[in-house]
Tab-separated table of C-alpha atoms and ligand atoms in Angstrom:
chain	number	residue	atom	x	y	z
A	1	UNK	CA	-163.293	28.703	-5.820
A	2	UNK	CA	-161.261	27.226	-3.302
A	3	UNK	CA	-161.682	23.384	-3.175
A	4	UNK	CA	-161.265	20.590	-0.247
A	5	UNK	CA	-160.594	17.285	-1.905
A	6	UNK	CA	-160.325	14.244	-0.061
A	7	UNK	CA	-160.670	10.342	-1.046
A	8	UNK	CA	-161.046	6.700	0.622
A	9	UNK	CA	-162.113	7.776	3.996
A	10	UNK	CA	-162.957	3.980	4.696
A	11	UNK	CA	-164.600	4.898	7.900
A	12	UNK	CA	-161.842	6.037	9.656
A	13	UNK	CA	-163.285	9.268	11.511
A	14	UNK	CA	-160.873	10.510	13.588
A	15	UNK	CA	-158.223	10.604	10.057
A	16	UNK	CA	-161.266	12.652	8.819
A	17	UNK	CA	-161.649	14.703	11.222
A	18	UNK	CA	-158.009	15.604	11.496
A	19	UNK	CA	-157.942	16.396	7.670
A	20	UNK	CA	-161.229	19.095	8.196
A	21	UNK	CA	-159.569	20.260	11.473
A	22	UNK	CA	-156.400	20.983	9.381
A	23	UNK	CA	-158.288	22.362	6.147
A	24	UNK	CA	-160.264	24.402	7.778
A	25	UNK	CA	-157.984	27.795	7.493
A	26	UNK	CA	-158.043	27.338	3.658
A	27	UNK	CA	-161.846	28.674	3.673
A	28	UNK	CA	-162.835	25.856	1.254
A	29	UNK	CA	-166.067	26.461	-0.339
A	30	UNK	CA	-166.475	23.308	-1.815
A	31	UNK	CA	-165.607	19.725	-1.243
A	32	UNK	CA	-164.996	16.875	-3.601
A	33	UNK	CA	-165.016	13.599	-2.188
A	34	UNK	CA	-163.527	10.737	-4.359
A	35	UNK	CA	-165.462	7.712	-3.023
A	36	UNK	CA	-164.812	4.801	-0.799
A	37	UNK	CA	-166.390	6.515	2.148
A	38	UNK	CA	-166.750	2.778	3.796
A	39	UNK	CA	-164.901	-0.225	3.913
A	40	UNK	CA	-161.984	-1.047	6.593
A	41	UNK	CA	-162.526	1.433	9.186
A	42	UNK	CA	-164.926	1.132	12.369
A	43	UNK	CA	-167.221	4.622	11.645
A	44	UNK	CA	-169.359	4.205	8.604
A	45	UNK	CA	-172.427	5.911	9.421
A	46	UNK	CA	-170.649	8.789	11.198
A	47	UNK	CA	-168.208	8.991	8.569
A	48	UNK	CA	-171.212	9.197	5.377
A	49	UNK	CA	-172.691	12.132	7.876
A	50	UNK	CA	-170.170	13.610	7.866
A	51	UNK	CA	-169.248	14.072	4.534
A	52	UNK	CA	-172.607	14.150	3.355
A	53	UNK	CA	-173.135	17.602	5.114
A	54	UNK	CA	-170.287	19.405	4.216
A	55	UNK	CA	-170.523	22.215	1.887
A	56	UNK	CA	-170.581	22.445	-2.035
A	57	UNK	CA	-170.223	18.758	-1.970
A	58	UNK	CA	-169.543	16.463	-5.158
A	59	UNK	CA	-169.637	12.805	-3.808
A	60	UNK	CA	-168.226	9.968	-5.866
A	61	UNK	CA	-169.171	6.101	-5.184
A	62	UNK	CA	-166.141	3.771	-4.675
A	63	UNK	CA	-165.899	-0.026	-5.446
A	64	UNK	CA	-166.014	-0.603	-1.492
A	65	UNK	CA	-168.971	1.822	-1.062
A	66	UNK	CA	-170.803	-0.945	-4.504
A	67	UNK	CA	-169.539	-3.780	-2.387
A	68	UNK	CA	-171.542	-2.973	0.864
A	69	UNK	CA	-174.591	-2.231	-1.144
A	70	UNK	CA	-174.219	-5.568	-2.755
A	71	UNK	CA	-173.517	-4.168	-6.304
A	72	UNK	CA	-169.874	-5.259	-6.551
A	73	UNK	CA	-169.354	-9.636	-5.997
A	74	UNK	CA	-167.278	-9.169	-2.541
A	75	UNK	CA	-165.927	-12.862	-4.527
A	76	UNK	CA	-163.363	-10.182	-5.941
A	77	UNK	CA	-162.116	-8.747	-3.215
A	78	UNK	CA	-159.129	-10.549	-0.893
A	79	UNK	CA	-160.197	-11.780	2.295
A	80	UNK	CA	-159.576	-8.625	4.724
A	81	UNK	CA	-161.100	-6.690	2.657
A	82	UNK	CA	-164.420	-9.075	2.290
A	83	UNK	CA	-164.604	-9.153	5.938
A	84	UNK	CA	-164.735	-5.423	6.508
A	85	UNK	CA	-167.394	-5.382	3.735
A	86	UNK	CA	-169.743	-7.886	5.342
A	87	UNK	CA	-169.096	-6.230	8.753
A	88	UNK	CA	-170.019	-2.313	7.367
A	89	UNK	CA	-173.092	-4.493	5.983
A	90	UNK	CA	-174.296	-5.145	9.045
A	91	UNK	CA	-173.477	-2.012	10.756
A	92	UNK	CA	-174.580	0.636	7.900
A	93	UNK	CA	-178.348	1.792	8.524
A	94	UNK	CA	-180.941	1.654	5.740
A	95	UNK	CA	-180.286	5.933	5.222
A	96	UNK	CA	-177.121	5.739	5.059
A	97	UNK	CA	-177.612	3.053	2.455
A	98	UNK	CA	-179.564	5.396	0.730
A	99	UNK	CA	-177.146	7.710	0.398
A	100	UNK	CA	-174.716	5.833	-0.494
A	101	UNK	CA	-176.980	4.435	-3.354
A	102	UNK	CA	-177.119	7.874	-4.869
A	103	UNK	CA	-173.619	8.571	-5.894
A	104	UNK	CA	-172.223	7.793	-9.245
A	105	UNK	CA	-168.318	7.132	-10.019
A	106	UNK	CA	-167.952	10.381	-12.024
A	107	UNK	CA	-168.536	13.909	-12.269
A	108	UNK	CA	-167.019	16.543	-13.917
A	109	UNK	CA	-166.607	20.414	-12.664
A	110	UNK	CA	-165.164	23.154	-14.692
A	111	UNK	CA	-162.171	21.840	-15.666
A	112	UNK	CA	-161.722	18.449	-13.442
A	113	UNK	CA	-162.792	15.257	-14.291
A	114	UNK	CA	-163.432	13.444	-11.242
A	115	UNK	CA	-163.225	9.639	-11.093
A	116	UNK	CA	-162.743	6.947	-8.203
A	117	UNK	CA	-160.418	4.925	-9.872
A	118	UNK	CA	-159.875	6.060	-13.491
A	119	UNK	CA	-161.400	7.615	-16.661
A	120	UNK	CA	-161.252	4.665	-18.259
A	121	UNK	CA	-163.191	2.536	-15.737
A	122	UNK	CA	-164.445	4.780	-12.986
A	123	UNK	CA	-165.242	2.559	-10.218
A	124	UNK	CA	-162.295	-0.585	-11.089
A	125	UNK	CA	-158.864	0.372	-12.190
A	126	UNK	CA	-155.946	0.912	-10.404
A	127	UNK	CA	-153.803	3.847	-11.890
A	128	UNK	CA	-150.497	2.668	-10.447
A	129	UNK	CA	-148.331	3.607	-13.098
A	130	UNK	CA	-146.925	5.852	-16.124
A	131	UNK	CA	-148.402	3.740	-18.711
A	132	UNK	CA	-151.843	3.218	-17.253
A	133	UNK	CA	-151.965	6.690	-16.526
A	134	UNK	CA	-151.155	7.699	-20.100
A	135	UNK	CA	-153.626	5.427	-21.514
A	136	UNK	CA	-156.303	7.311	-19.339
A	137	UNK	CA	-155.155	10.763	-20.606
A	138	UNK	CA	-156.960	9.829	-23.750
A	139	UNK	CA	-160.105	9.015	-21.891
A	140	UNK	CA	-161.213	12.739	-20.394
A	141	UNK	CA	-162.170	15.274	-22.233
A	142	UNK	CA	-161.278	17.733	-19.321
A	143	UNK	CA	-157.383	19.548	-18.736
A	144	UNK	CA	-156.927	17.853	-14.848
A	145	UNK	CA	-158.313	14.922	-13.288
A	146	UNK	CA	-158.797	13.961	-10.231
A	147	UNK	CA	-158.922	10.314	-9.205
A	148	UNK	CA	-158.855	7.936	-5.916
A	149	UNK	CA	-158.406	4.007	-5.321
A	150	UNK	CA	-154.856	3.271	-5.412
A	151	UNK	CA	-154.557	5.378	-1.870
A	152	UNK	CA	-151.193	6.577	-2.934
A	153	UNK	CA	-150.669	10.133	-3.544
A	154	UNK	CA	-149.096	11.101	-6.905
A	155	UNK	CA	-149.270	13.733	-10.035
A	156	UNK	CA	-149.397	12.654	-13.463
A	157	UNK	CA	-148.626	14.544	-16.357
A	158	UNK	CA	-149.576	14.883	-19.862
A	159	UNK	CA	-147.709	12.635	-22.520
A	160	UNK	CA	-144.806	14.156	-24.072
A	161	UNK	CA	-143.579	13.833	-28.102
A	162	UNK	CA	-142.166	10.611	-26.892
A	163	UNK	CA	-145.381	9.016	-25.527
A	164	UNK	CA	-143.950	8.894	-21.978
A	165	UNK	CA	-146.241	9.878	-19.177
A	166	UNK	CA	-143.823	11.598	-16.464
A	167	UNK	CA	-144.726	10.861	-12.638
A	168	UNK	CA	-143.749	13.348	-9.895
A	169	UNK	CA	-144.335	12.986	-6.208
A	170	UNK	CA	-146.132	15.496	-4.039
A	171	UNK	CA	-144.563	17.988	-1.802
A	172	UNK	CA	-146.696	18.374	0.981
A	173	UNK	CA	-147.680	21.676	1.915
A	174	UNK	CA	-146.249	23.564	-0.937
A	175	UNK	CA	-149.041	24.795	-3.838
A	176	UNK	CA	-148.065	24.036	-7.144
A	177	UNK	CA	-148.788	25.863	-10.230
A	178	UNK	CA	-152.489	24.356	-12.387
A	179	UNK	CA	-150.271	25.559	-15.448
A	180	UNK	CA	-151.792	24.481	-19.379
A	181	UNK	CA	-150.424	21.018	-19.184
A	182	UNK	CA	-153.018	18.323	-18.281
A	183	UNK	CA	-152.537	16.912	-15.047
A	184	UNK	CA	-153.742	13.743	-13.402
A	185	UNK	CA	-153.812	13.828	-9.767
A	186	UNK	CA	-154.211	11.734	-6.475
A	187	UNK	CA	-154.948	13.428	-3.452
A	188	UNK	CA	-154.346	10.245	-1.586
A	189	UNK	CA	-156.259	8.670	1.101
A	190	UNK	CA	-158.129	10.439	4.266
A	191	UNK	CA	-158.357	6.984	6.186
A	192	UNK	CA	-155.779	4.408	4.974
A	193	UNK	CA	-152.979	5.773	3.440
A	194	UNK	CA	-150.533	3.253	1.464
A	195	UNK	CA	-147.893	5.784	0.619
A	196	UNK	CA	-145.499	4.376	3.612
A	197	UNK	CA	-146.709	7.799	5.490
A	198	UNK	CA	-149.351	7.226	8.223
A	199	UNK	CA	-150.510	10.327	8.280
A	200	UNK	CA	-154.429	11.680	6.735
A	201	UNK	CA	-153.391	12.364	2.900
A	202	UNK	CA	-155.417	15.027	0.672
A	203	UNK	CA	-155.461	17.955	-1.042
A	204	UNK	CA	-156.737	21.221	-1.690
A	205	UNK	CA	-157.485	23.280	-4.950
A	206	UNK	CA	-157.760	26.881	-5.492
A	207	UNK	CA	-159.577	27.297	-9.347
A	208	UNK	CA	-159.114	31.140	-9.175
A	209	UNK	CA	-155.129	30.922	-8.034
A	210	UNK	CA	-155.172	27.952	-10.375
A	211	UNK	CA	-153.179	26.132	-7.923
A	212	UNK	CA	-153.441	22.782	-6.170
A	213	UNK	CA	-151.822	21.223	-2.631
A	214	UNK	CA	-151.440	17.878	-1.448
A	215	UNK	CA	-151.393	17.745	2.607
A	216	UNK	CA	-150.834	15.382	5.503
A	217	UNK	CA	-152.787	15.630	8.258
A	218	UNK	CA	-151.703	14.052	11.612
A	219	UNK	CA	-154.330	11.976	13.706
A	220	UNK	CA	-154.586	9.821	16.928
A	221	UNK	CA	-153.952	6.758	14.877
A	222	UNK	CA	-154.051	4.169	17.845
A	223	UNK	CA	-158.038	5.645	18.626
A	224	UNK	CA	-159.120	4.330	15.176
A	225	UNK	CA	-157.292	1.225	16.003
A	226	UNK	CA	-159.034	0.289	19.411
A	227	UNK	CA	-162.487	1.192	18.087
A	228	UNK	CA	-161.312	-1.571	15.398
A	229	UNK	CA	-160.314	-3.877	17.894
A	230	UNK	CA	-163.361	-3.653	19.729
A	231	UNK	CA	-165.339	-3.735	16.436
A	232	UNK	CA	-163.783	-6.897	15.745
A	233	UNK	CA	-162.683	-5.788	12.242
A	234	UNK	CA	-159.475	-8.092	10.576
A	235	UNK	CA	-155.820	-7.590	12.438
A	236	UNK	CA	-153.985	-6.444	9.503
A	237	UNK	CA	-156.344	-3.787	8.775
A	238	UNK	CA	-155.627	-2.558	12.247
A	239	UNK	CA	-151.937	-2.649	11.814
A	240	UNK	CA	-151.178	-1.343	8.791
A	241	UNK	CA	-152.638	2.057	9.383
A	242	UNK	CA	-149.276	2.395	11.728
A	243	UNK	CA	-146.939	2.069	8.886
A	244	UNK	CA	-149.256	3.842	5.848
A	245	UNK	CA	-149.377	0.705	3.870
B	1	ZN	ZN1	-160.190	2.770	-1.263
């Protein structure tokens, strides 16, 4: 089965859009959607219909997603971030509430375990680095994960003799090998990537090649920004999606 993954949309359309525009000759059959589909970006309810119809979908809450349903205390969240939240509030409609309601922070499919932000704690930590990541290794049951959150696209892989959890960066556009060692993987974000690359971050999988991508996808970065702008949403929101931080 060949697999679209994507993760932390955050309402940003036109990166979404880009990412199924540039997918779309991989023939996915399936798409897995990490969570955060709101939060930040100007789009929420286009961006939950569009994910929400696209085939074979498994859809993950994220700790943004909790926050605008008023599950999460926005108290924890820094004050950009807060703002964004009580603006999607206002501009989500009661169905796409709804749907956003009806997603959990897990699944599992064949041999993925998928998570917003780790095993451990699906909706709340940050895997950021080696040691968190090998700590979560003991946590799934499953030989790969795939988890969201951090927005940074990376590949984690299974403790060695010495306990050390190596790291490797992607290489965009190349398929790797799914080989026997356990992986943990990122496929980085769809609509505010913090990677220092602007660009639409995801990946694909292909479960009967037993290979996985990670991809950038180009998008008219300045539209999302005016249609934030106009939506009054914080400054540095805007800004950052320049730079990919
Ligand atoms: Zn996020």
């Amino acid at each position: 089965m060949r697999i679209l993954v994507i993760s932390d949309i955050h309402a940003n359309l036109t990166a979404l859009e880009a990412v199924l525009a540039d997918a779309a000759g991989f023939n996915y059959q399936a798409v897995w959607c990490l969570g955060d589909l709101v939060g930040y970006g100007p789009q929420p309810n286009a961006c939950v219909d569009r994910v929400s119809a696209l085939p074979g979908l498994v859809c993950l809450v994220g700790n943004h997603d909790k926050a605008v349903l008023g599950e999460i205390d926005i108290a924890t969240f820094n004050h950009d971030a807060r703002a964004a939240i009580e603006w999607t509030r206002a501009e989500l409609s009661a169905g796409h509430r709804d749907y956003l309601k009806s997603l959990q922070p897990q699944a599992c499919s064949g041999d993925f375990t998928l998570v917003h932000g780790s095993p451990r704690r699906p909706l709340w930590e940050y895997i950021l680095d080696p040691d968190v990541a090998r700590d979560n290794f003991a946590c799934f049951s499953t030989r790969y994960c795939l988890f969201g959150h951090t927005h940074v696209p990376i590949i984690y892989h299974q403790p060695g003799a010495s306990g050390l959890c190596p790291d490797s960066a992607p290489q965009f556009g190349q398929a790797q090998a799914l080989s026997v060692e356990r992986l943990m993987i990122n496929p980085g974000s769809v609509g505010q990537p913090r990677d220092g690359r602007p660009e639409a971050c995801y990946a694909l999988v292909d479960t009967a090649a037993s290979t996985w991508e990670h991809r950038r996808a180009a998008y008219d970065i300045a539209r999302t920004q005016t249609e934030m702008r106009t939506a009054g949403l914080p400054d540095r929101l805007i800004t950052r999606l320049a730079v990919g931080w």
